[in-house]
CSV table of N, CA, C and O in Angstrom, one decimal:
chain,number,residue,atom,x,y,z
Y,116,MET,N,-38.3,-28.0,-22.9
Y,116,MET,CA,-37.6,-28.1,-24.1
Y,116,MET,C,-37.3,-29.6,-24.4
Y,116,MET,O,-37.3,-30.0,-25.5
Y,117,ALA,N,-36.8,-30.3,-23.4
Y,117,ALA,CA,-36.4,-31.7,-23.5
Y,117,ALA,C,-37.6,-32.6,-23.9
Y,117,ALA,O,-37.5,-33.6,-24.7
Y,118,TYR,N,-38.8,-32.2,-23.5
Y,118,TYR,CA,-40.0,-32.9,-23.8
Y,118,TYR,C,-40.3,-32.8,-25.3
Y,118,TYR,O,-40.7,-33.9,-25.9
Y,119,TYR,N,-40.0,-31.8,-26.0
Y,119,TYR,CA,-40.4,-31.6,-27.4
Y,119,TYR,C,-39.3,-32.0,-28.4
Y,119,TYR,O,-39.4,-32.0,-29.6
Y,120,LEU,N,-38.2,-32.5,-27.8
Y,120,LEU,CA,-37.1,-32.8,-28.8
Y,120,LEU,C,-37.5,-34.1,-29.6
Y,120,LEU,O,-37.1,-34.1,-30.8
Y,121,PRO,N,-38.2,-35.1,-29.1
Y,121,PRO,CA,-38.7,-36.2,-30.0
Y,121,PRO,C,-39.5,-35.7,-31.1
Y,121,PRO,O,-39.5,-36.2,-32.2
Y,122,LEU,N,-40.4,-34.7,-30.8
Y,122,LEU,CA,-41.3,-34.2,-31.9
Y,122,LEU,C,-40.5,-33.5,-32.9
Y,122,LEU,O,-40.7,-33.6,-34.1
Y,123,GLY,N,-39.5,-32.6,-32.5
Y,123,GLY,CA,-38.7,-31.8,-33.4
Y,123,GLY,C,-37.8,-32.6,-34.2
Y,123,GLY,O,-37.6,-32.4,-35.3
Y,124,LEU,N,-37.1,-33.6,-33.6
Y,124,LEU,CA,-36.1,-34.3,-34.3
Y,124,LEU,C,-36.7,-35.6,-34.9
Y,124,LEU,O,-36.0,-36.1,-35.8
Y,125,GLY,N,-37.7,-36.1,-34.5
Y,125,GLY,CA,-38.2,-37.3,-35.0
Y,125,GLY,C,-39.2,-37.2,-36.1
Y,125,GLY,O,-39.4,-37.9,-36.9
Y,126,GLU,N,-40.0,-36.1,-36.0
Y,126,GLU,CA,-41.2,-36.0,-37.0
Y,126,GLU,C,-41.1,-34.8,-37.8
Y,126,GLU,O,-41.8,-34.6,-38.9
Y,127,ALA,N,-40.2,-33.8,-37.4
Y,127,ALA,CA,-40.2,-32.5,-38.2
Y,127,ALA,C,-39.5,-32.7,-39.6
Y,127,ALA,O,-39.8,-32.0,-40.5
Y,128,GLY,N,-38.8,-33.8,-39.8
Y,128,GLY,CA,-38.2,-34.1,-41.1
Y,128,GLY,C,-39.2,-34.6,-42.1
Y,128,GLY,O,-38.9,-34.7,-43.3
Y,129,GLN,N,-40.5,-34.9,-41.6
Y,129,GLN,CA,-41.5,-35.3,-42.6
Y,129,GLN,C,-42.4,-34.2,-43.0
Y,129,GLN,O,-43.4,-34.4,-43.6
Y,130,LEU,N,-42.0,-32.9,-42.7
Y,130,LEU,CA,-42.8,-31.7,-42.9
Y,130,LEU,C,-43.2,-31.7,-44.4
Y,130,LEU,O,-44.3,-31.4,-44.8
Y,131,LEU,N,-42.1,-31.6,-45.3
Y,131,LEU,CA,-42.3,-31.5,-46.7
Y,131,LEU,C,-43.1,-32.6,-47.3
Y,131,LEU,O,-44.1,-32.2,-48.1
Y,132,PRO,N,-42.8,-33.8,-47.1
Y,132,PRO,CA,-43.6,-34.9,-47.8
Y,132,PRO,C,-45.1,-34.8,-47.3
Y,132,PRO,O,-46.0,-35.1,-48.1
Y,133,VAL,N,-45.3,-34.6,-46.1
Y,133,VAL,CA,-46.7,-34.6,-45.5
Y,133,VAL,C,-47.4,-33.4,-46.1
Y,133,VAL,O,-48.7,-33.5,-46.5
Y,134,THR,N,-46.8,-32.2,-46.2
Y,134,THR,CA,-47.5,-31.0,-46.8
Y,134,THR,C,-47.7,-31.3,-48.2
Y,134,THR,O,-48.9,-30.9,-48.7
Y,135,PHE,N,-46.9,-31.8,-49.0
Y,135,PHE,CA,-47.1,-32.1,-50.4
Y,135,PHE,C,-48.3,-33.1,-50.5
Y,135,PHE,O,-49.1,-33.0,-51.4
Y,136,ALA,N,-48.2,-34.1,-49.7
Y,136,ALA,CA,-49.3,-35.2,-49.8
Y,136,ALA,C,-50.6,-34.7,-49.4
Y,136,ALA,O,-51.6,-35.1,-50.0
Y,137,THR,N,-50.7,-33.7,-48.5
Y,137,THR,CA,-51.9,-33.1,-48.2
Y,137,THR,C,-52.6,-32.4,-49.4
Y,137,THR,O,-53.9,-32.5,-49.6
Y,138,PHE,N,-51.8,-31.9,-50.2
Y,138,PHE,CA,-52.3,-31.2,-51.4
Y,138,PHE,C,-52.5,-32.0,-52.6
Y,138,PHE,O,-52.7,-31.6,-53.7
Y,139,GLY,N,-52.1,-33.4,-52.4
Y,139,GLY,CA,-52.3,-34.3,-53.6
Y,139,GLY,C,-51.1,-34.3,-54.5
Y,139,GLY,O,-51.2,-34.9,-55.6
Y,140,LEU,N,-50.0,-33.7,-54.1
Y,140,LEU,CA,-48.8,-33.7,-55.0
Y,140,LEU,C,-47.9,-34.9,-54.7
Y,140,LEU,O,-48.1,-35.5,-53.6
Y,141,ASP,N,-47.0,-35.3,-55.7
Y,141,ASP,CA,-46.2,-36.4,-55.4
Y,141,ASP,C,-45.0,-36.0,-54.4
Y,141,ASP,O,-44.2,-35.1,-54.7
Y,142,ALA,N,-45.0,-36.7,-53.4
Y,142,ALA,CA,-44.0,-36.5,-52.4
Y,142,ALA,C,-42.9,-37.4,-52.3
Y,142,ALA,O,-42.0,-37.4,-51.3
Y,143,ALA,N,-42.8,-38.3,-53.2
Y,143,ALA,CA,-41.8,-39.4,-53.2
Y,143,ALA,C,-40.4,-38.9,-53.4
Y,143,ALA,O,-39.5,-39.4,-52.8
Y,144,SER,N,-40.2,-37.9,-54.1
Y,144,SER,CA,-38.8,-37.4,-54.3
Y,144,SER,C,-38.3,-36.2,-53.3
Y,144,SER,O,-37.2,-35.8,-53.5
Y,145,LEU,N,-39.1,-35.9,-52.4
Y,145,LEU,CA,-38.7,-34.9,-51.4
Y,145,LEU,C,-37.9,-35.5,-50.3
Y,145,LEU,O,-38.2,-36.7,-49.9
Y,146,PRO,N,-37.0,-34.7,-49.8
Y,146,PRO,CA,-36.2,-35.2,-48.7
Y,146,PRO,C,-37.0,-35.3,-47.4
Y,146,PRO,O,-37.8,-34.6,-47.1
Y,147,SER,N,-36.6,-36.4,-46.6
Y,147,SER,CA,-37.1,-36.5,-45.3
Y,147,SER,C,-36.0,-37.1,-44.5
Y,147,SER,O,-35.1,-37.8,-44.9
Y,148,TRP,N,-36.1,-36.8,-43.1
Y,148,TRP,CA,-35.1,-37.3,-42.2
Y,148,TRP,C,-35.7,-37.5,-40.8
Y,148,TRP,O,-36.7,-37.0,-40.5
Y,149,GLN,N,-35.0,-38.3,-40.1
Y,149,GLN,CA,-35.4,-38.6,-38.7
Y,149,GLN,C,-34.2,-39.0,-37.9
Y,149,GLN,O,-33.3,-39.7,-38.3
Y,150,ALA,N,-34.1,-38.3,-36.7
Y,150,ALA,CA,-32.9,-38.6,-35.9
Y,150,ALA,C,-33.1,-39.9,-35.2
Y,150,ALA,O,-34.2,-40.5,-34.9
Y,151,TYR,N,-32.0,-40.6,-34.8
Y,151,TYR,CA,-32.0,-41.9,-34.1
Y,151,TYR,C,-32.5,-41.6,-32.7
Y,151,TYR,O,-32.2,-40.6,-32.1
Y,152,PRO,N,-33.2,-42.6,-32.2
Y,152,PRO,CA,-33.8,-42.4,-30.8
Y,152,PRO,C,-32.6,-42.3,-29.8
Y,152,PRO,O,-32.8,-41.6,-28.8
Y,153,ALA,N,-31.4,-42.9,-30.0
Y,153,ALA,CA,-30.3,-42.7,-29.0
Y,153,ALA,C,-29.9,-41.2,-29.1
Y,153,ALA,O,-29.5,-40.7,-28.0
Y,154,VAL,N,-29.8,-40.6,-30.2
Y,154,VAL,CA,-29.4,-39.2,-30.3
Y,154,VAL,C,-30.4,-38.3,-29.6
Y,154,VAL,O,-30.1,-37.5,-28.8
Y,155,ILE,N,-31.7,-38.6,-29.7
Y,155,ILE,CA,-32.7,-37.9,-29.0
Y,155,ILE,C,-32.6,-38.0,-27.6
Y,155,ILE,O,-32.7,-37.0,-26.8
Y,156,GLY,N,-32.5,-39.2,-27.1
Y,156,GLY,CA,-32.3,-39.4,-25.7
Y,156,GLY,C,-31.0,-38.8,-25.0
Y,156,GLY,O,-31.1,-38.2,-24.0
Y,157,PHE,N,-29.9,-38.7,-25.8
Y,157,PHE,CA,-28.7,-38.1,-25.4
Y,157,PHE,C,-29.0,-36.6,-25.3
Y,157,PHE,O,-28.6,-35.9,-24.4
Y,158,LEU,N,-29.6,-36.0,-26.3
Y,158,LEU,CA,-29.9,-34.6,-26.2
Y,158,LEU,C,-30.9,-34.2,-25.1
Y,158,LEU,O,-30.7,-33.1,-24.5
Y,159,GLN,N,-31.9,-35.1,-24.9
Y,159,GLN,CA,-32.7,-34.8,-23.8
Y,159,GLN,C,-32.0,-34.8,-22.4
Y,159,GLN,O,-32.2,-33.9,-21.6
Y,160,THR,N,-31.1,-35.7,-22.3
Y,160,THR,CA,-30.4,-35.8,-21.0
Y,160,THR,C,-29.4,-34.6,-20.9
Y,160,THR,O,-29.3,-34.0,-19.8
Y,161,THR,N,-28.8,-34.2,-22.0
Y,161,THR,CA,-27.9,-33.0,-22.0
Y,161,THR,C,-28.6,-31.8,-21.6
Y,161,THR,O,-28.2,-30.9,-20.9
Y,162,THR,N,-29.8,-31.6,-22.3
Y,162,THR,CA,-30.6,-30.4,-21.9
Y,162,THR,C,-31.1,-30.4,-20.5
Y,162,THR,O,-31.0,-29.3,-19.9
Y,163,LEU,N,-31.5,-31.5,-19.9
Y,163,LEU,CA,-31.8,-31.4,-18.5
Y,163,LEU,C,-30.7,-31.1,-17.6
Y,163,LEU,O,-30.8,-30.5,-16.7
Y,164,VAL,N,-29.5,-31.7,-17.9
Y,164,VAL,CA,-28.3,-31.5,-17.0
Y,164,VAL,C,-27.8,-30.1,-17.1
Y,164,VAL,O,-27.6,-29.4,-16.1
Y,165,VAL,N,-27.8,-29.5,-18.3
Y,165,VAL,CA,-27.4,-28.0,-18.5
Y,165,VAL,C,-28.4,-27.1,-17.9
Y,165,VAL,O,-28.0,-26.2,-17.2
Y,166,SER,N,-29.7,-27.4,-18.1
Y,166,SER,CA,-30.7,-26.5,-17.5
Y,166,SER,C,-30.7,-26.6,-15.9
Y,166,SER,O,-30.9,-25.6,-15.3
Y,167,THR,N,-30.4,-27.8,-15.4
Y,167,THR,CA,-30.4,-27.9,-13.9
Y,167,THR,C,-29.2,-27.2,-13.4
Y,167,THR,O,-29.3,-26.4,-12.4
Y,168,LEU,N,-28.0,-27.3,-14.0
Y,168,LEU,CA,-26.8,-26.6,-13.5
Y,168,LEU,C,-27.1,-25.0,-13.7
Y,168,LEU,O,-26.7,-24.3,-12.7
Y,169,ALA,N,-27.7,-24.6,-14.7
Y,169,ALA,CA,-28.0,-23.2,-14.8
Y,169,ALA,C,-28.9,-22.7,-13.8
Y,169,ALA,O,-28.8,-21.6,-13.2
Y,170,SER,N,-29.9,-23.6,-13.5
Y,170,SER,CA,-30.9,-23.2,-12.4
Y,170,SER,C,-30.2,-23.1,-11.0
Y,170,SER,O,-30.5,-22.2,-10.2
Y,171,LEU,N,-29.3,-24.0,-10.7
Y,171,LEU,CA,-28.6,-23.9,-9.5
Y,171,LEU,C,-27.7,-22.7,-9.4
Y,171,LEU,O,-27.7,-22.0,-8.4
Y,172,ILE,N,-27.0,-22.4,-10.5
Y,172,ILE,CA,-26.2,-21.1,-10.4
Y,172,ILE,C,-27.0,-19.9,-10.4
Y,172,ILE,O,-26.7,-19.0,-9.6
Y,173,LEU,N,-28.1,-19.8,-11.2
Y,173,LEU,CA,-28.9,-18.6,-11.1
Y,173,LEU,C,-29.6,-18.4,-9.9
Y,173,LEU,O,-29.8,-17.2,-9.4
Y,174,SER,N,-30.1,-19.5,-9.3
Y,174,SER,CA,-30.8,-19.3,-7.9
Y,174,SER,C,-29.9,-18.8,-6.9
Y,174,SER,O,-30.2,-18.0,-6.0
Y,175,GLN,N,-28.6,-19.2,-7.0
Y,175,GLN,CA,-27.7,-18.7,-5.9
Y,175,GLN,C,-27.4,-17.2,-6.2
Y,175,GLN,O,-27.2,-16.4,-5.2
Y,176,LYS,N,-27.2,-16.9,-7.5
Y,176,LYS,CA,-26.9,-15.5,-7.8
Y,176,LYS,C,-28.1,-14.6,-7.5
Y,176,LYS,O,-27.9,-13.5,-7.0
Y,177,ILE,N,-29.3,-15.0,-7.7
Y,177,ILE,CA,-30.5,-14.2,-7.4
Y,177,ILE,C,-30.7,-14.1,-5.9
Y,177,ILE,O,-31.0,-13.0,-5.4
Y,178,ALA,N,-30.5,-15.2,-5.1
Y,178,ALA,CA,-30.8,-15.1,-3.7
Y,178,ALA,C,-29.6,-14.4,-3.0
Y,178,ALA,O,-29.8,-13.8,-1.9
Y,179,ARG,N,-28.4,-14.4,-3.5
Y,179,ARG,CA,-27.2,-13.7,-3.0
Y,179,ARG,C,-27.0,-14.2,-1.5
Y,179,ARG,O,-26.8,-13.4,-0.6
Y,180,SER,N,-27.3,-15.5,-1.3
Y,180,SER,CA,-27.1,-16.1,-0.1
Y,180,SER,C,-25.9,-17.0,0.0
Y,180,SER,O,-25.4,-17.5,-1.1
Y,181,PRO,N,-25.3,-17.3,1.2
Y,181,PRO,CA,-24.2,-18.2,1.3
Y,181,PRO,C,-24.7,-19.6,0.8
Y,181,PRO,O,-25.8,-19.9,0.8
Y,182,LEU,N,-23.7,-20.4,0.4
Y,182,LEU,CA,-24.0,-21.7,-0.1
Y,182,LEU,C,-24.6,-22.6,0.9
Y,182,LEU,O,-25.4,-23.5,0.6
Y,183,ARG,N,-24.3,-22.3,2.2
Y,183,ARG,CA,-24.9,-23.1,3.2
Y,183,ARG,C,-26.4,-23.1,3.3
Y,183,ARG,O,-27.2,-24.0,3.6
Y,184,GLN,N,-26.9,-21.9,2.9
Y,184,GLN,CA,-28.3,-21.6,3.0
Y,184,GLN,C,-29.1,-22.1,1.7
Y,184,GLN,O,-30.4,-22.0,1.6
Y,185,MET,N,-28.5,-22.5,0.7
Y,185,MET,CA,-29.0,-22.9,-0.5
Y,185,MET,C,-29.4,-24.3,-0.6
Y,185,MET,O,-29.8,-24.9,-1.7
Y,186,GLY,N,-29.2,-25.0,0.5
Y,186,GLY,CA,-29.5,-26.6,0.4
Y,186,GLY,C,-30.9,-26.9,0.0
Y,186,GLY,O,-31.0,-27.8,-0.8
Y,187,HIS,N,-31.9,-26.4,0.7
Y,187,HIS,CA,-33.2,-26.7,0.4
Y,187,HIS,C,-33.7,-26.3,-1.0
Y,187,HIS,O,-34.3,-27.1,-1.7
Y,188,PRO,N,-33.5,-25.1,-1.5
Y,188,PRO,CA,-33.8,-24.8,-2.9
Y,188,PRO,C,-33.1,-25.6,-3.9
Y,188,PRO,O,-33.7,-26.1,-4.8
Y,189,TRP,N,-31.8,-26.0,-3.7
Y,189,TRP,CA,-31.1,-26.8,-4.6
Y,189,TRP,C,-31.6,-28.2,-4.6
Y,189,TRP,O,-31.7,-28.9,-5.6
Y,190,LEU,N,-32.0,-28.7,-3.4
Y,190,LEU,CA,-32.6,-30.1,-3.4
Y,190,LEU,C,-33.9,-30.1,-4.2
Y,190,LEU,O,-34.2,-31.1,-4.8
Y,191,GLY,N,-34.7,-29.0,-4.1
Y,191,GLY,CA,-35.9,-28.9,-4.8
Y,191,GLY,C,-35.7,-28.9,-6.3
Y,191,GLY,O,-36.4,-29.5,-7.1
Y,192,ILE,N,-34.6,-28.2,-6.8
Y,192,ILE,CA,-34.3,-28.1,-8.1
Y,192,ILE,C,-33.9,-29.4,-8.6
Y,192,ILE,O,-34.3,-29.9,-9.7
Y,193,ILE,N,-33.0,-30.1,-7.9
Y,193,ILE,CA,-32.5,-31.4,-8.3
Y,193,ILE,C,-33.6,-32.5,-8.2
Y,193,ILE,O,-33.7,-33.3,-9.2
Y,194,ALA,N,-34.5,-32.4,-7.3
Y,194,ALA,CA,-35.6,-33.3,-7.3
Y,194,ALA,C,-36.6,-33.1,-8.5
Y,194,ALA,O,-37.1,-34.1,-9.0
Y,195,LEU,N,-36.8,-31.9,-8.8
Y,195,LEU,CA,-37.7,-31.6,-10.0
Y,195,LEU,C,-37.0,-32.1,-11.3
Y,195,LEU,O,-37.7,-32.7,-12.1
Y,196,ALA,N,-35.7,-31.9,-11.5
Y,196,ALA,CA,-35.1,-32.4,-12.7
Y,196,ALA,C,-35.0,-33.8,-12.7
Y,196,ALA,O,-35.3,-34.5,-13.8
Y,197,TRP,N,-34.9,-34.5,-11.6
Y,197,TRP,CA,-34.9,-36.0,-11.5
Y,197,TRP,C,-36.2,-36.4,-11.9
Y,197,TRP,O,-36.4,-37.5,-12.6
Y,198,GLY,N,-37.3,-35.8,-11.4
Y,198,GLY,CA,-38.7,-36.3,-11.7
Y,198,GLY,C,-39.0,-36.1,-13.2
Y,198,GLY,O,-39.6,-36.9,-13.8
Y,199,ILE,N,-38.6,-35.0,-13.8
Y,199,ILE,CA,-38.8,-34.8,-15.3
Y,199,ILE,C,-38.0,-35.8,-16.1
Y,199,ILE,O,-38.5,-36.4,-17.0
Y,200,ALA,N,-36.8,-36.2,-15.7
Y,200,ALA,CA,-36.0,-37.2,-16.3
Y,200,ALA,C,-36.7,-38.5,-16.2
Y,200,ALA,O,-36.6,-39.4,-17.2
Y,201,TYR,N,-37.2,-38.8,-15.0
Y,201,TYR,CA,-38.0,-40.1,-14.8
Y,201,TYR,C,-39.2,-40.2,-15.8
Y,201,TYR,O,-39.5,-41.2,-16.3
Y,202,LEU,N,-39.9,-39.1,-16.0
Y,202,LEU,CA,-41.0,-39.0,-16.9
Y,202,LEU,C,-40.7,-39.1,-18.3
Y,202,LEU,O,-41.5,-39.7,-19.1
Y,203,LEU,N,-39.6,-38.7,-18.7
Y,203,LEU,CA,-39.2,-38.7,-20.1
Y,203,LEU,C,-38.7,-40.1,-20.4
Y,203,LEU,O,-38.8,-40.6,-21.4
């Protein structure tokens, strides 16, 4: 989801003008918007943090194991989230 935020917030606001221009209509008066890159970056980070925390909580609930035994799965989840954040 965090990967597609720039597409959704950065380019989706051009949907009406591009559609009208495709059919040869005047698109100058149609509304268009674009989110600031800082807002998109903040939302990507927030999405990754919230999904990582949800993954940690749900993995412990599903495994029904003591917290001492959840070290390796949790390290894997955190490493995966860090890798995705590095790629974004």
